[in-house]
């Protein structure tokens, strides 16, 4: 499980262009961004779950956990996540009470994003969706991200290649 903010402003990343000409990516004068929580399962049939949120906090994190629990009825979830404060607070510990048979949280060592499979999904999303692209409105930007995430959900093979090192 992980969180990410995608900025609406364009970002230039490695690309091909004629020598001396380069590339221009329009960018609206904005600091707007979209915040997303996501989780991915690894294995033969990987799955991706996501949720757009307004803030990264305990309330949005617990809503995301509720979403995961509803998707995995009858199966125990072992969720690997980073050490964000809102992942460990007293409200989270209280929420976990009585749910030990349904969900268990495992925390990564500090500063170890390479061990978090969801980070690779974010990287691929940036590569295929946000880098070198112009989004006139935030709603257009959200629609494009939503379509990318739906592709991950509907095409486990694309996730499998991204997460090959975790299989």
mmCIF file of C-alpha atoms in Angstrom:
data_model
loop_
_atom_site.group_PDB
_atom_site.id
_atom_site.type_symbol
_atom_site.label_atom_id
_atom_site.label_comp_id
_atom_site.label_asym_id
_atom_site.label_seq_id
_atom_site.Cartn_x
_atom_site.Cartn_y
_atom_site.Cartn_z
ATOM 1 C CA UNK A 1 0.000 0.000 0.000
ATOM 2 C CA UNK A 2 1.219 3.490 -0.758
ATOM 3 C CA UNK A 3 0.109 7.044 -1.435
ATOM 4 C CA UNK A 4 1.109 9.460 -4.181
ATOM 5 C CA UNK A 5 0.379 12.982 -5.383
ATOM 6 C CA UNK A 6 0.266 13.561 -9.136
ATOM 7 C CA UNK A 7 0.751 17.199 -10.146
ATOM 8 C CA UNK A 8 -1.335 18.669 -12.947
ATOM 9 C CA UNK A 9 1.575 20.803 -14.172
ATOM 10 C CA UNK A 10 3.465 19.089 -16.969
ATOM 11 C CA UNK A 11 6.809 17.438 -16.398
ATOM 12 C CA UNK A 12 9.436 16.900 -19.036
ATOM 13 C CA UNK A 13 11.101 13.539 -18.832
ATOM 14 C CA UNK A 14 13.507 11.644 -21.062
ATOM 15 C CA UNK A 15 12.233 11.548 -24.593
ATOM 16 C CA UNK A 16 13.358 11.563 -28.191
ATOM 17 C CA UNK A 17 13.716 14.867 -30.032
ATOM 18 C CA UNK A 18 15.797 16.240 -32.854
ATOM 19 C CA UNK A 19 19.159 17.479 -31.640
ATOM 20 C CA UNK A 20 19.075 21.183 -30.909
ATOM 21 C CA UNK A 21 15.275 21.425 -31.129
ATOM 22 C CA UNK A 22 14.119 19.766 -27.914
ATOM 23 C CA UNK A 23 10.548 19.619 -26.679
ATOM 24 C CA UNK A 24 8.109 22.062 -25.108
ATOM 25 C CA UNK A 25 5.367 20.839 -22.798
ATOM 26 C CA UNK A 26 2.683 23.402 -22.024
ATOM 27 C CA UNK A 27 1.873 23.744 -18.376
ATOM 28 C CA UNK A 28 -0.970 25.628 -16.739
ATOM 29 C CA UNK A 29 0.108 28.055 -14.006
ATOM 30 C CA UNK A 30 -1.201 25.842 -11.217
ATOM 31 C CA UNK A 31 -0.123 23.933 -8.163
ATOM 32 C CA UNK A 32 -3.103 21.608 -8.279
ATOM 33 C CA UNK A 33 -2.576 17.914 -7.717
ATOM 34 C CA UNK A 34 -4.495 14.700 -7.210
ATOM 35 C CA UNK A 35 -3.870 12.455 -4.247
ATOM 36 C CA UNK A 36 -4.260 8.697 -4.628
ATOM 37 C CA UNK A 37 -4.042 5.757 -2.254
ATOM 38 C CA UNK A 38 -3.303 2.429 -3.857
ATOM 39 C CA UNK A 39 -2.511 -1.181 -3.100
ATOM 40 C CA UNK A 40 -1.336 -3.990 -5.309
ATOM 41 C CA UNK A 41 -1.261 -7.745 -4.893
ATOM 42 C CA UNK A 42 1.705 -9.586 -6.323
ATOM 43 C CA UNK A 43 1.808 -13.049 -7.847
ATOM 44 C CA UNK A 44 0.429 -14.812 -10.907
ATOM 45 C CA UNK A 45 -2.727 -12.680 -11.074
ATOM 46 C CA UNK A 46 -1.792 -9.268 -9.634
ATOM 47 C CA UNK A 47 -4.550 -6.852 -8.765
ATOM 48 C CA UNK A 48 -4.553 -3.091 -8.223
ATOM 49 C CA UNK A 49 -6.908 -1.080 -6.023
ATOM 50 C CA UNK A 50 -6.984 2.685 -5.732
ATOM 51 C CA UNK A 51 -8.905 5.546 -4.199
ATOM 52 C CA UNK A 52 -8.708 9.275 -4.920
ATOM 53 C CA UNK A 53 -8.599 11.226 -1.640
ATOM 54 C CA UNK A 54 -8.576 14.869 -0.605
ATOM 55 C CA UNK A 55 -5.986 14.426 2.144
ATOM 56 C CA UNK A 56 -3.551 11.804 3.346
ATOM 57 C CA UNK A 57 -4.670 11.267 6.917
ATOM 58 C CA UNK A 58 -6.022 8.626 9.265
ATOM 59 C CA UNK A 59 -9.613 9.077 8.095
ATOM 60 C CA UNK A 60 -8.803 8.555 4.406
ATOM 61 C CA UNK A 61 -6.464 5.665 5.257
ATOM 62 C CA UNK A 62 -9.145 3.861 7.280
ATOM 63 C CA UNK A 63 -11.678 4.388 4.461
ATOM 64 C CA UNK A 64 -9.188 2.778 2.090
ATOM 65 C CA UNK A 65 -8.724 -0.170 4.477
ATOM 66 C CA UNK A 66 -12.508 -0.589 4.628
ATOM 67 C CA UNK A 67 -12.534 -0.685 0.820
ATOM 68 C CA UNK A 68 -9.878 -3.419 0.819
ATOM 69 C CA UNK A 69 -11.729 -5.464 3.430
ATOM 70 C CA UNK A 70 -14.900 -5.361 1.357
ATOM 71 C CA UNK A 71 -12.974 -6.649 -1.699
ATOM 72 C CA UNK A 72 -11.386 -9.539 0.182
ATOM 73 C CA UNK A 73 -14.257 -10.998 2.173
ATOM 74 C CA UNK A 74 -13.293 -14.347 3.636
ATOM 75 C CA UNK A 75 -9.548 -13.871 3.018
ATOM 76 C CA UNK A 76 -6.910 -12.423 5.307
ATOM 77 C CA UNK A 77 -5.024 -9.381 4.021
ATOM 78 C CA UNK A 78 -1.329 -8.905 4.764
ATOM 79 C CA UNK A 79 -0.760 -5.243 3.939
ATOM 80 C CA UNK A 80 2.804 -4.004 3.528
ATOM 81 C CA UNK A 81 3.136 -0.259 3.961
ATOM 82 C CA UNK A 82 5.510 2.538 4.859
ATOM 83 C CA UNK A 83 5.856 4.272 8.208
ATOM 84 C CA UNK A 84 3.615 7.306 7.679
ATOM 85 C CA UNK A 85 2.250 8.589 10.994
ATOM 86 C CA UNK A 86 -1.357 8.041 9.958
ATOM 87 C CA UNK A 87 -0.606 4.341 9.280
ATOM 88 C CA UNK A 88 0.290 3.719 12.936
ATOM 89 C CA UNK A 89 -1.733 6.072 15.110
ATOM 90 C CA UNK A 90 -4.039 5.152 17.978
ATOM 91 C CA UNK A 91 -7.131 5.408 15.746
ATOM 92 C CA UNK A 92 -5.639 2.785 13.413
ATOM 93 C CA UNK A 93 -4.773 0.472 16.313
ATOM 94 C CA UNK A 94 -8.316 0.847 17.631
ATOM 95 C CA UNK A 95 -9.770 0.156 14.164
ATOM 96 C CA UNK A 96 -7.662 -3.029 13.929
ATOM 97 C CA UNK A 97 -9.067 -4.413 17.205
ATOM 98 C CA UNK A 98 -11.208 -7.445 16.435
ATOM 99 C CA UNK A 99 -10.037 -7.568 12.825
ATOM 100 C CA UNK A 100 -6.788 -9.532 13.376
ATOM 101 C CA UNK A 101 -8.251 -12.502 11.526
ATOM 102 C CA UNK A 102 -9.047 -10.291 8.481
ATOM 103 C CA UNK A 103 -6.114 -7.869 8.156
ATOM 104 C CA UNK A 104 -2.560 -7.547 9.391
ATOM 105 C CA UNK A 105 -0.312 -4.534 8.791
ATOM 106 C CA UNK A 106 3.404 -5.016 8.119
ATOM 107 C CA UNK A 107 5.673 -1.968 8.099
ATOM 108 C CA UNK A 108 8.652 -1.535 5.804
ATOM 109 C CA UNK A 109 11.988 -0.331 7.157
ATOM 110 C CA UNK A 110 12.384 3.459 6.919
ATOM 111 C CA UNK A 111 13.559 4.847 3.564
ATOM 112 C CA UNK A 112 12.992 1.651 1.589
ATOM 113 C CA UNK A 113 10.640 2.497 -1.309
ATOM 114 C CA UNK A 114 12.222 -0.198 -3.502
ATOM 115 C CA UNK A 115 10.545 -2.817 -1.300
ATOM 116 C CA UNK A 116 7.086 -1.329 -1.913
ATOM 117 C CA UNK A 117 5.470 -2.835 -5.023
ATOM 118 C CA UNK A 118 2.961 0.016 -5.325
ATOM 119 C CA UNK A 119 5.826 2.466 -5.939
ATOM 120 C CA UNK A 120 6.468 0.677 -9.246
ATOM 121 C CA UNK A 121 2.828 1.177 -10.257
ATOM 122 C CA UNK A 122 3.171 4.912 -9.572
ATOM 123 C CA UNK A 123 6.365 5.042 -11.621
ATOM 124 C CA UNK A 124 4.694 3.338 -14.583
ATOM 125 C CA UNK A 125 1.682 5.646 -14.262
ATOM 126 C CA UNK A 126 3.936 8.681 -14.482
ATOM 127 C CA UNK A 127 5.833 7.217 -17.421
ATOM 128 C CA UNK A 128 2.741 6.360 -19.462
ATOM 129 C CA UNK A 129 0.285 9.016 -18.318
ATOM 130 C CA UNK A 130 1.774 12.208 -16.896
ATOM 131 C CA UNK A 131 5.301 12.765 -18.253
ATOM 132 C CA UNK A 132 5.516 15.057 -21.304
ATOM 133 C CA UNK A 133 1.734 15.608 -21.255
ATOM 134 C CA UNK A 134 -0.429 18.699 -20.954
ATOM 135 C CA UNK A 135 -3.690 18.663 -18.998
ATOM 136 C CA UNK A 136 -5.790 21.782 -19.360
ATOM 137 C CA UNK A 137 -8.089 21.031 -16.416
ATOM 138 C CA UNK A 138 -7.854 19.037 -13.227
ATOM 139 C CA UNK A 139 -10.916 16.999 -14.232
ATOM 140 C CA UNK A 140 -9.231 16.019 -17.528
ATOM 141 C CA UNK A 141 -6.139 15.030 -15.549
ATOM 142 C CA UNK A 142 -8.203 12.934 -13.111
ATOM 143 C CA UNK A 143 -9.995 11.205 -15.997
ATOM 144 C CA UNK A 144 -6.668 10.249 -17.586
ATOM 145 C CA UNK A 145 -5.337 8.839 -14.293
ATOM 146 C CA UNK A 146 -8.612 6.991 -13.726
ATOM 147 C CA UNK A 147 -8.336 5.365 -17.168
ATOM 148 C CA UNK A 148 -4.735 4.284 -16.475
ATOM 149 C CA UNK A 149 -5.715 2.746 -13.144
ATOM 150 C CA UNK A 150 -8.655 0.956 -14.760
ATOM 151 C CA UNK A 151 -6.254 -0.493 -17.342
ATOM 152 C CA UNK A 152 -4.161 -1.889 -14.505
ATOM 153 C CA UNK A 153 -7.284 -3.384 -12.955
ATOM 154 C CA UNK A 154 -8.532 -4.908 -16.199
ATOM 155 C CA UNK A 155 -5.181 -6.162 -17.475
ATOM 156 C CA UNK A 156 -3.250 -8.184 -14.868
ATOM 157 C CA UNK A 157 -0.570 -8.965 -17.498
ATOM 158 C CA UNK A 158 0.480 -5.303 -17.564
ATOM 159 C CA UNK A 159 0.853 -5.344 -13.786
ATOM 160 C CA UNK A 160 2.691 -8.647 -13.898
ATOM 161 C CA UNK A 161 5.468 -7.171 -16.052
ATOM 162 C CA UNK A 162 5.790 -4.123 -13.764
ATOM 163 C CA UNK A 163 5.918 -6.302 -10.640
ATOM 164 C CA UNK A 164 8.100 -9.108 -12.021
ATOM 165 C CA UNK A 165 10.776 -8.586 -9.365
ATOM 166 C CA UNK A 166 8.210 -9.230 -6.597
ATOM 167 C CA UNK A 167 6.847 -12.532 -7.976
#
